[in-house]
Short mmCIF file of C-alpha atoms in Angstrom, two decimals:
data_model
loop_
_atom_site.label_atom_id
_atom_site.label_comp_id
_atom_site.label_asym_id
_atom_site.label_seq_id
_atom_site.Cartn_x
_atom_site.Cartn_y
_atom_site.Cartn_z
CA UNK C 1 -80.64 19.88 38.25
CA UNK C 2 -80.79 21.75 35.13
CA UNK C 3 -81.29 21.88 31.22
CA UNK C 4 -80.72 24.59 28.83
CA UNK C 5 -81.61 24.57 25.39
CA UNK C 6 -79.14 27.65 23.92
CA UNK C 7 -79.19 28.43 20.30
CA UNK C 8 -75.38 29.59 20.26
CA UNK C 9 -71.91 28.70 20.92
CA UNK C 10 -71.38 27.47 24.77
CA UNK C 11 -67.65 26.77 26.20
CA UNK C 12 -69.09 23.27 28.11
CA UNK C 13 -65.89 23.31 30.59
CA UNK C 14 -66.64 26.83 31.98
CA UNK C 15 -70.50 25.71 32.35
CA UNK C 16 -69.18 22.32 34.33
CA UNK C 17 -67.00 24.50 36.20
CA UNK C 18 -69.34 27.63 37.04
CA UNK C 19 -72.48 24.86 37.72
CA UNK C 20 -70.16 23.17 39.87
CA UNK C 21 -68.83 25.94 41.69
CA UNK C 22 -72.58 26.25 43.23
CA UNK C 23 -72.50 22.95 44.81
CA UNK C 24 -70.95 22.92 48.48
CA UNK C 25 -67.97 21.92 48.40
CA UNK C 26 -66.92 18.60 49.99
CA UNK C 27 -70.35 16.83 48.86
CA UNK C 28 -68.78 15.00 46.11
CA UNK C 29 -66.83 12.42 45.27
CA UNK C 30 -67.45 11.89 41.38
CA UNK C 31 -68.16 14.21 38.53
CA UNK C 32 -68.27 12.51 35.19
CA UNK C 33 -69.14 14.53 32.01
CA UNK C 34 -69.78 14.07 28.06
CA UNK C 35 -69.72 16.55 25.84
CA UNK C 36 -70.13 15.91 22.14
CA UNK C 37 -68.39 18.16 19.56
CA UNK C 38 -69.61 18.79 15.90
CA UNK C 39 -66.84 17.11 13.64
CA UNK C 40 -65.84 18.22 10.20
CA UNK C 41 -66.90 14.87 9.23
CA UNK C 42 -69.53 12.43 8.95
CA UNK C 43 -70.03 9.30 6.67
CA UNK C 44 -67.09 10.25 4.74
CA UNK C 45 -68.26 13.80 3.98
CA UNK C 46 -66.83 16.80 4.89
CA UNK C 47 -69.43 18.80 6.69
CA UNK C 48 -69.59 22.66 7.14
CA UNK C 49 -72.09 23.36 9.11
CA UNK C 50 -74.65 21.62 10.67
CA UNK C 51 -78.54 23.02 11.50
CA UNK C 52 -79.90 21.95 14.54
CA UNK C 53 -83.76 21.74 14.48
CA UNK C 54 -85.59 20.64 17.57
CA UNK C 55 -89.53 20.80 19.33
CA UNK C 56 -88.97 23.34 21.77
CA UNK C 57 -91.72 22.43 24.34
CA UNK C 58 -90.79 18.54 23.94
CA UNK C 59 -87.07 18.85 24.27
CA UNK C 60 -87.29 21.25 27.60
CA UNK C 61 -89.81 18.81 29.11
CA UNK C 62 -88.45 15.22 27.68
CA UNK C 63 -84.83 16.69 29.35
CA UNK C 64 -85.91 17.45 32.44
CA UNK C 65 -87.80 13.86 32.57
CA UNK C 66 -84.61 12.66 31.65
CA UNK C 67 -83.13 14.06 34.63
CA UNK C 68 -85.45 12.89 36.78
CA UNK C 69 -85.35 9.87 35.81
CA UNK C 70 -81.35 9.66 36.35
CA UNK C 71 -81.92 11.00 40.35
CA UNK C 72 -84.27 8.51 40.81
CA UNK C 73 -82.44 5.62 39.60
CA UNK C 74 -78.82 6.69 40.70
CA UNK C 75 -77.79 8.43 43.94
CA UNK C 76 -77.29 11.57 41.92
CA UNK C 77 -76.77 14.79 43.84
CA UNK C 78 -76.37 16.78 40.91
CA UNK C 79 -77.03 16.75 36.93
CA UNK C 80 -76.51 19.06 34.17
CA UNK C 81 -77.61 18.75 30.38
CA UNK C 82 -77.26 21.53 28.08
CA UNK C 83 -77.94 21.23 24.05
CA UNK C 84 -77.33 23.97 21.35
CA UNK C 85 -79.92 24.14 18.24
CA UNK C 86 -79.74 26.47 15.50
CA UNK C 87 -76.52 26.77 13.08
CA UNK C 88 -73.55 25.03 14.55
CA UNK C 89 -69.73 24.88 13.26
CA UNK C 90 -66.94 22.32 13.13
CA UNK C 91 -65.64 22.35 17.05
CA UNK C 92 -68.40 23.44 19.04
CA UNK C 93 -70.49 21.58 21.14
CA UNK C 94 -73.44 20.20 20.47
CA UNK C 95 -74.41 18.60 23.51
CA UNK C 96 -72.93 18.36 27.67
CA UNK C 97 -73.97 15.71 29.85
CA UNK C 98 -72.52 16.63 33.77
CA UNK C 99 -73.16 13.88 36.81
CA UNK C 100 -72.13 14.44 40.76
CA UNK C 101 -72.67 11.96 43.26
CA UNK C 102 -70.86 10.84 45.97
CA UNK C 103 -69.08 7.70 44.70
CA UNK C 104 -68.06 7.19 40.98
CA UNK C 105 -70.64 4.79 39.33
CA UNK C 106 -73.32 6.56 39.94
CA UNK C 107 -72.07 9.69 38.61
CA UNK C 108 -70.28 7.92 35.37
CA UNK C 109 -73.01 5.25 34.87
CA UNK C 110 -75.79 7.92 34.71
CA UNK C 111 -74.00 10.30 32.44
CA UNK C 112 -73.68 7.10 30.54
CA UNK C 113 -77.04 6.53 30.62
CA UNK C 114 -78.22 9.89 29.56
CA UNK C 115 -76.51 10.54 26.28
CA UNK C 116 -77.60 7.22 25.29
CA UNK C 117 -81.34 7.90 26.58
CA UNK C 118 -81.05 11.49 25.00
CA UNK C 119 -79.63 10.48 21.76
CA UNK C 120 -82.27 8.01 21.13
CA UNK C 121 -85.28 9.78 22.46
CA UNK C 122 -85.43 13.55 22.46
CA UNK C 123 -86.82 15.55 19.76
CA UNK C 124 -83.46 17.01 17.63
CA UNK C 125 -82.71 16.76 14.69
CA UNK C 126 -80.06 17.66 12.61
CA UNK C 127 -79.15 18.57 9.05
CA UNK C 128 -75.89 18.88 8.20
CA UNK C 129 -74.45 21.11 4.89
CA UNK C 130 -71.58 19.90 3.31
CA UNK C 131 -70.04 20.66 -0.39
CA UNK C 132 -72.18 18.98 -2.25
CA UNK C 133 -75.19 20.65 -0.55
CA UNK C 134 -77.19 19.64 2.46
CA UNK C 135 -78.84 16.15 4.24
CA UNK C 136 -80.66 15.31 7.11
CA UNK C 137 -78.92 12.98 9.26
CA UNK C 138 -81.03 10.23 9.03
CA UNK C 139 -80.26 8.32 12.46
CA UNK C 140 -78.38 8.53 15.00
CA UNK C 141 -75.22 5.78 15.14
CA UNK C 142 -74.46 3.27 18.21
CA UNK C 143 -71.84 5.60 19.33
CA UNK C 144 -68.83 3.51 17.51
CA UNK G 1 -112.63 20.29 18.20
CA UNK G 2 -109.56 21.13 17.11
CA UNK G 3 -106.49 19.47 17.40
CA UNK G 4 -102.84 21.18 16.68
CA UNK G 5 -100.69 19.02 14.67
CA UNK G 6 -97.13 19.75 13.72
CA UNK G 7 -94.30 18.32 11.71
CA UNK G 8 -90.87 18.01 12.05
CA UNK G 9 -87.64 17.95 10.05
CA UNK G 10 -87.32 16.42 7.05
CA UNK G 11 -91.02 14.89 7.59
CA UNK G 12 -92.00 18.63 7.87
CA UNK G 13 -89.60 19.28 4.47
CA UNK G 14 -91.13 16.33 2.59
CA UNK G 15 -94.88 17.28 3.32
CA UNK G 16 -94.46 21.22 2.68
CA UNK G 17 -96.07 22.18 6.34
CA UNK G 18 -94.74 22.76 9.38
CA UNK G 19 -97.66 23.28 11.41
CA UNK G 20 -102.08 22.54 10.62
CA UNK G 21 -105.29 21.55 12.43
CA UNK G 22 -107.56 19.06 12.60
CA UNK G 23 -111.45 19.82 13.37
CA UNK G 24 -112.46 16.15 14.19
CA UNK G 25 -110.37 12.68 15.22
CA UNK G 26 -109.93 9.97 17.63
CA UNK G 27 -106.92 8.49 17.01
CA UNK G 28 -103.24 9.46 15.97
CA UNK G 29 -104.09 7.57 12.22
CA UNK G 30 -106.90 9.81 11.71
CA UNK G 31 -105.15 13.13 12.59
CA UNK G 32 -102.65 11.83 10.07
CA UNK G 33 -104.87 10.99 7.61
CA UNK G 34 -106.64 14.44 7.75
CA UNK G 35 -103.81 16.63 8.42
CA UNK G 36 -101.81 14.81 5.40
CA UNK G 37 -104.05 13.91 2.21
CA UNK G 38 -103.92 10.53 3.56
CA UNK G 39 -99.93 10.13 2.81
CA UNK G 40 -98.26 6.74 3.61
CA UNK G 41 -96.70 7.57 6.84
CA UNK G 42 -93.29 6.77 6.75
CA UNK G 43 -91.99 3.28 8.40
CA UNK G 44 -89.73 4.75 11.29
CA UNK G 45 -92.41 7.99 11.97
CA UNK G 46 -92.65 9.08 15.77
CA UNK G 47 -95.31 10.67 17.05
CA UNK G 48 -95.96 12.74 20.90
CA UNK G 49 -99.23 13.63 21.60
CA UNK G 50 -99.02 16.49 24.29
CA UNK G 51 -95.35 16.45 24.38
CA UNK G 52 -94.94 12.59 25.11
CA UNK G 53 -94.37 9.72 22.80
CA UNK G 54 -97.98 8.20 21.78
CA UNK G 55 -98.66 6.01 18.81
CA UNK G 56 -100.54 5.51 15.72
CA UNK G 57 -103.29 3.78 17.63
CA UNK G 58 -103.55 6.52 20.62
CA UNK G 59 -106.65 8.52 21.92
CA UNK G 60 -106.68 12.08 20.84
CA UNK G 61 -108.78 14.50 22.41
CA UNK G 62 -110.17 18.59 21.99
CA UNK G 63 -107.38 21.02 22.51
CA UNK G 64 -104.17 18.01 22.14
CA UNK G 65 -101.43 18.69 20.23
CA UNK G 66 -100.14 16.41 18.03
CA UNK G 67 -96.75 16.21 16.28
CA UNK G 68 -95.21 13.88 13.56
CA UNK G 69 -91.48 13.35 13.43
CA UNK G 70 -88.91 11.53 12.21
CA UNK G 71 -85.95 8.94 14.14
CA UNK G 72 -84.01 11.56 16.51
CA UNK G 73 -80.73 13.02 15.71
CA UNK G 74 -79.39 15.05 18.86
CA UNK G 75 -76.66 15.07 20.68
CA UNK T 1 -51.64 11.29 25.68
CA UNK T 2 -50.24 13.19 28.63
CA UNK T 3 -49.95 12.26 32.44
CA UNK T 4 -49.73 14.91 35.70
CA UNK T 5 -49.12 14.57 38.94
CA UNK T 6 -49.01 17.48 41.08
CA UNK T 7 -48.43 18.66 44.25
CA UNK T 8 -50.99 21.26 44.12
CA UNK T 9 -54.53 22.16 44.15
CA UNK T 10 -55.30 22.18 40.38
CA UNK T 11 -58.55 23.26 38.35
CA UNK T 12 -59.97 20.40 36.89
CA UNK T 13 -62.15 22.52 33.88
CA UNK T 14 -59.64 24.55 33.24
CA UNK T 15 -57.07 21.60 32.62
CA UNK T 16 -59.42 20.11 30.23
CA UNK T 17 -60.50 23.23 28.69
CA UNK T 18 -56.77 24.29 27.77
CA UNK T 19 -55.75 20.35 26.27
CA UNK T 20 -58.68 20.07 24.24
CA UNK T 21 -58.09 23.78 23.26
CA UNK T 22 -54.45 22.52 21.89
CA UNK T 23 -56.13 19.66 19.44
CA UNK T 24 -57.68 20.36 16.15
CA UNK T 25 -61.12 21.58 16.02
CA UNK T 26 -63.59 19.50 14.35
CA UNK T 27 -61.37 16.18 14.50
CA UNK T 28 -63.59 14.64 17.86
CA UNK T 29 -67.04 14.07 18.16
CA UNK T 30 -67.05 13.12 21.81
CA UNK T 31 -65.65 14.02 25.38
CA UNK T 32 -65.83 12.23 28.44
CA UNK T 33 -64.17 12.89 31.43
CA UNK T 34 -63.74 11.93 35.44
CA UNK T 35 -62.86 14.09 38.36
CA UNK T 36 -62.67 12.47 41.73
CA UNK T 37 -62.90 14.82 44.36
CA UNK T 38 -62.08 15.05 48.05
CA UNK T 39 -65.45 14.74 50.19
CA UNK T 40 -65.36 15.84 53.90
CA UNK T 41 -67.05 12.61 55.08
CA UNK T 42 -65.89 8.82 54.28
CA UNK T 43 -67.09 5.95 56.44
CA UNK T 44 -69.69 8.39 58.72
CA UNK T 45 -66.37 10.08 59.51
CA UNK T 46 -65.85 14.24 58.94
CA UNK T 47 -62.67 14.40 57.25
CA UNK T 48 -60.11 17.60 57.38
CA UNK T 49 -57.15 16.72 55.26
CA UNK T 50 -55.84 13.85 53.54
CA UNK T 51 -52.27 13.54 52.32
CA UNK T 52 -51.75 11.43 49.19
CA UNK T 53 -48.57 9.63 48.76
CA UNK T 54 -47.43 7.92 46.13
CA UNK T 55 -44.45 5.76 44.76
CA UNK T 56 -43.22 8.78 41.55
CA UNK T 57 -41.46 6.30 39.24
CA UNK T 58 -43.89 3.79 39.49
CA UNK T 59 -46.89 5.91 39.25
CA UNK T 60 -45.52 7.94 36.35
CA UNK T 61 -44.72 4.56 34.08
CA UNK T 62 -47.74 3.14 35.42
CA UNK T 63 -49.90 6.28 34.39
CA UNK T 64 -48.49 6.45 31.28
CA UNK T 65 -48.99 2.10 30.27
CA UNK T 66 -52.65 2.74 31.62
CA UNK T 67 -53.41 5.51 28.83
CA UNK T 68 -51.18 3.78 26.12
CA UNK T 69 -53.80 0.89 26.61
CA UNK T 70 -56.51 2.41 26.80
CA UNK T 71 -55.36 3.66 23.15
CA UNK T 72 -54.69 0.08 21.88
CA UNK T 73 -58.11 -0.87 22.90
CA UNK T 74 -60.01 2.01 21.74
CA UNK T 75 -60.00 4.16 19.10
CA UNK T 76 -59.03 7.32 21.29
CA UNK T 77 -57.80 10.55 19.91
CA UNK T 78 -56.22 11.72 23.03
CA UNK T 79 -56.00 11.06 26.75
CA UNK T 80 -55.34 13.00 29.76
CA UNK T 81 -54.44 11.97 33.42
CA UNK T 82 -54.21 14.27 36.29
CA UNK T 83 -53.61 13.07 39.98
CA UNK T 84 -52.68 14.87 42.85
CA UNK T 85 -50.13 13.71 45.73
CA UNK T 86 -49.54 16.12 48.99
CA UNK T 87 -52.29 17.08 51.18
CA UNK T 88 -55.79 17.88 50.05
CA UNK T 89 -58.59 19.75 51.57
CA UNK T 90 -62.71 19.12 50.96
CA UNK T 91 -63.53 20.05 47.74
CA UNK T 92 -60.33 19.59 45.30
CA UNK T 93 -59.97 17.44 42.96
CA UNK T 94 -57.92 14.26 43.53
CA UNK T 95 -57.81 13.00 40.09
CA UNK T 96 -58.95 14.00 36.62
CA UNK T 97 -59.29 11.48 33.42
CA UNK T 98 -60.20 13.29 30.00
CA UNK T 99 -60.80 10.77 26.58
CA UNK T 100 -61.56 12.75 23.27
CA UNK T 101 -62.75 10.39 20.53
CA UNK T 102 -64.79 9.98 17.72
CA UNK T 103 -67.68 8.97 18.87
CA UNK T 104 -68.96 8.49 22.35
CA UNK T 105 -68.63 5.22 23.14
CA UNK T 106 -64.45 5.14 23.07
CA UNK T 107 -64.59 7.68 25.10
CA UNK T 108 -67.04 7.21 27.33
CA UNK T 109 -65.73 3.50 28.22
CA UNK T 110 -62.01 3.85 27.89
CA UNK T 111 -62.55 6.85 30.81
CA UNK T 112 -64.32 4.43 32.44
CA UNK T 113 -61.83 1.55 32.09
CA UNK T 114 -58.89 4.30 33.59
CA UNK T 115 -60.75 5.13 36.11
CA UNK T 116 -61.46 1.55 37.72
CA UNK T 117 -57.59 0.58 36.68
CA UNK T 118 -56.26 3.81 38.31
CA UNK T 119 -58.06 3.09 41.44
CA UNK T 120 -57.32 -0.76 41.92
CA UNK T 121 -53.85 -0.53 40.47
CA UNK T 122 -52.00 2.84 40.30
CA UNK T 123 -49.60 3.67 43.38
CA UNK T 124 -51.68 5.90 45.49
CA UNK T 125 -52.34 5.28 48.80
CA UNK T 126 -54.82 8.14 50.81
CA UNK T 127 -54.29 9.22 54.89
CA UNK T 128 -57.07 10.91 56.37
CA UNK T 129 -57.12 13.52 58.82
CA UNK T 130 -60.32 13.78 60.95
CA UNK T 131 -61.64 14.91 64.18
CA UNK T 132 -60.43 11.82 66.07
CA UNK T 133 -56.61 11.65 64.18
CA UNK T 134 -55.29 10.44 61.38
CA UNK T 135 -56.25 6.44 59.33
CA UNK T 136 -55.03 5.35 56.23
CA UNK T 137 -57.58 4.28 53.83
CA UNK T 138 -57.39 0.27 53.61
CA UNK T 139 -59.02 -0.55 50.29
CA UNK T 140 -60.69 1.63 47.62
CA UNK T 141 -64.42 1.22 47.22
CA UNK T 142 -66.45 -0.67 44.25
CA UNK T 143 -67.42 2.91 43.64
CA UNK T 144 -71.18 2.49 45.50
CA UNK J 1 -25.26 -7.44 44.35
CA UNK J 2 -27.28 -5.20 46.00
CA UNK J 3 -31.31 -4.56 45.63
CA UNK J 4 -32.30 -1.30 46.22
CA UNK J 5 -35.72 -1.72 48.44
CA UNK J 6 -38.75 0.69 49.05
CA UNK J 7 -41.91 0.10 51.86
CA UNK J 8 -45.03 2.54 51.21
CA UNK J 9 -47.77 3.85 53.02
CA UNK J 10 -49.20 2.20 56.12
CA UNK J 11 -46.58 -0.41 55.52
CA UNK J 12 -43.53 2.11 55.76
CA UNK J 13 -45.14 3.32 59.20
CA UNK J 14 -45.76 0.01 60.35
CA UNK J 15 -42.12 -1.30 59.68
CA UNK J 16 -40.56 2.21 60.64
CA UNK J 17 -38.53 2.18 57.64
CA UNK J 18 -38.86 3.69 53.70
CA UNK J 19 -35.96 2.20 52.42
CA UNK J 20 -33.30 -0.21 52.53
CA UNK J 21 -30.66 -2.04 50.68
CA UNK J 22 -30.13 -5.78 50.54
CA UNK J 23 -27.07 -7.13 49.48
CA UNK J 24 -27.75 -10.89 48.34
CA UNK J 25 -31.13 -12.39 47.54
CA UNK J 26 -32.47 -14.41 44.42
CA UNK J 27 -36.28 -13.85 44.75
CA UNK J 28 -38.75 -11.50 46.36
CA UNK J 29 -39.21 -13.97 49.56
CA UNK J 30 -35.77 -12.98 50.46
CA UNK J 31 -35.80 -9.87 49.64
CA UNK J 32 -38.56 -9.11 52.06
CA UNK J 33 -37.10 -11.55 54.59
CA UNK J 34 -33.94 -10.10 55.12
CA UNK J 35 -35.26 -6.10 54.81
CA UNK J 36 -37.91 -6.79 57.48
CA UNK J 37 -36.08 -9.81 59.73
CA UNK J 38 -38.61 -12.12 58.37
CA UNK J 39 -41.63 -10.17 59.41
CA UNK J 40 -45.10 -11.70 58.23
CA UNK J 41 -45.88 -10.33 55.28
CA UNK J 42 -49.45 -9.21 55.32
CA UNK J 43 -51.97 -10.80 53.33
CA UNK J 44 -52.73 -8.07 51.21
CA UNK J 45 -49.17 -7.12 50.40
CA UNK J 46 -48.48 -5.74 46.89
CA UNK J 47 -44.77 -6.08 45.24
CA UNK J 48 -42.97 -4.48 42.67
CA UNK J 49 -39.74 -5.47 40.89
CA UNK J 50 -37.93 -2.43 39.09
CA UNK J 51 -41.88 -0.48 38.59
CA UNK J 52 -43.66 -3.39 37.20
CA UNK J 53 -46.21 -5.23 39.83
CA UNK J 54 -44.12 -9.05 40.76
CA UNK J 55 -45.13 -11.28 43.01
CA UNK J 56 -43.19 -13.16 45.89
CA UNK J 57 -41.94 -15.66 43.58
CA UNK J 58 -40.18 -13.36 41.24
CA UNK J 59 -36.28 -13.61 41.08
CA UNK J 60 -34.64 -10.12 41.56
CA UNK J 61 -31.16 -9.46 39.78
CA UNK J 62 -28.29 -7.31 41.11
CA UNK J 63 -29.67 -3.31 40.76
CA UNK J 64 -32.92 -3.83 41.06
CA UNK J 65 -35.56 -2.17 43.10
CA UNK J 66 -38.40 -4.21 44.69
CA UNK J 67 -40.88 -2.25 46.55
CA UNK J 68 -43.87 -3.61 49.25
CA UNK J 69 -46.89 -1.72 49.56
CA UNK J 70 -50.21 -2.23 50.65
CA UNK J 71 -53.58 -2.20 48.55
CA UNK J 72 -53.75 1.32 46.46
CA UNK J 73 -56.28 4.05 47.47
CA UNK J 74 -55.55 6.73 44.96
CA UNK J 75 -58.08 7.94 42.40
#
């Protein structure tokens, strides 16, 4: 298990690959992943950049709960969540969510679980600057 | 006593502070009232005392921290 | 949309690094993606090699209805389906799904709709190679 | 007329053949009949008429190609 809380631009399919390179190989069955992007819109807007603000102590600790949570409710082997803060651009990612277990549903139902769970509960926020200046994004959507 | 209190976002924007004290409370409401003037906390407010989610009515003791925030954004 | 099968080992991050790379940046908010990967145990049995075969018409046409579906029911910006055939070895992927929407819940549930379709429907059909000789593999799994 | 005629997987090595033509049938029934010499058909068998999944009951036309296989295990 990890978390990393990195305050610039990460390449999420070289982190699935190099934290899954670790693992031995043959253990899995299923890896399911989410990674969510910063779009160029929101609410009709266009959006330039986007500020991510967080509680540093909060976030690192609430993830890692998180996590543990996950392994104890699905036969997890393996979990992954890593979340930028700080100034972000159209394209990068803001967030990657990585499950491994042995059989699919626990890897995709947990990875499921977790972006939901970390959406709704840990300690970002973010502001987003667009042409007409800038906004907090006041909650987060049901994902539709 | 002394409690740390901290704010968050656009609560932290709206109020002008990022970060105070508190010499003397019991509960969540009365480190907000202190640490804010008494300001009507906002309907959807979160709070985490020591780095989990608490609320207005929770126990706060010497040497806590306690932080105001509003409805999460990540991910 | 696009639909692989190959007769190869292939890199499953690096396939979804280089599609996503072709679309336009900022236009998704969310990424979710499968790989199925060959363990070296199934049913308390060590497993060597398995050798995928497959019916190519049928798989291709089938491959490509499952994503064109999973479009009409979701609001996906793209789709990607990777599946190997030949023999495989512990610890490569068997089959990759990638779904770029949005927002995360498209993705998220049309890769897990091709997923369970892929695996109760698509022409596939696994032989394992262990210690003891060679089985096929009777029935997929509910994925527990 | 002639139907072209495919076996997969365990059912190919259990029959000893991958394919075969048959030269007058009006549904799948017959089809498998006269490609196996009416060998039971096992309970789980799948069908497809010209890529598209049938069922035993499905008429076949001069052309086509009707393939047996057993339950799919790819993924």
């Amino acid at each position: 298990m990890a978390t990393h809380i990195l305050d610039e631009d990460f390449q999420p399919y070289q982190w699935l690959s190099e934290f899954s390179q670790q693992m031995p190989a043959g253990r899995d069955g299923a890896a399911a992943s989410f990674i969510g992007t910063m779009r160029d819109y929101n609410d009709d807007a266009t959006v330039r950049t986007m500020t991510l603000e967080h509680y540093p102590a909060m976030t690192q600790r609430y993830l890692e709960q998180l996590e543990k949570q996950a392994k104890t409710d699905w036969p997890l082997n393996d979990c992954l969540i890593v979340h930028r803060v700080g100034e972000v651009f159209p394209g990068e990612a803001i967030v990657l969510i990585g499950c491994w277990s042995a059989h699919r549903r626990a890897a995709l139902d947990a990875c499921n679980w977790l972006i939901e769970e970390l959406k709704y509960k840990a300690p970002f926020w973010k502001k987003e600057q667009n042409q007409s200046g800038e906004r907090w994004v006041e909650s987060n959507t049901d994902g539709l | 006593m002394s409690i740390q209190v901290k704010f968050f976002a656009s609560l932290r924007e709206s109020l002008g502070q990022s970060e105070t004290t508190v010499e003397q409370a019991s509960t969540v409401t009365e480190v907000w009232d202190l640490a804010t003037q008494s300001a009507t906390p906002p309907n959807n407010l979160l709070v985490a005392v020591n780095l989990d989610y608490a609320n207005m009515q929770s126990q706060v003791n010497d040497g806590d921290e306690v932080a105001f925030f509003p409805p999460v954004t990540g991910g």
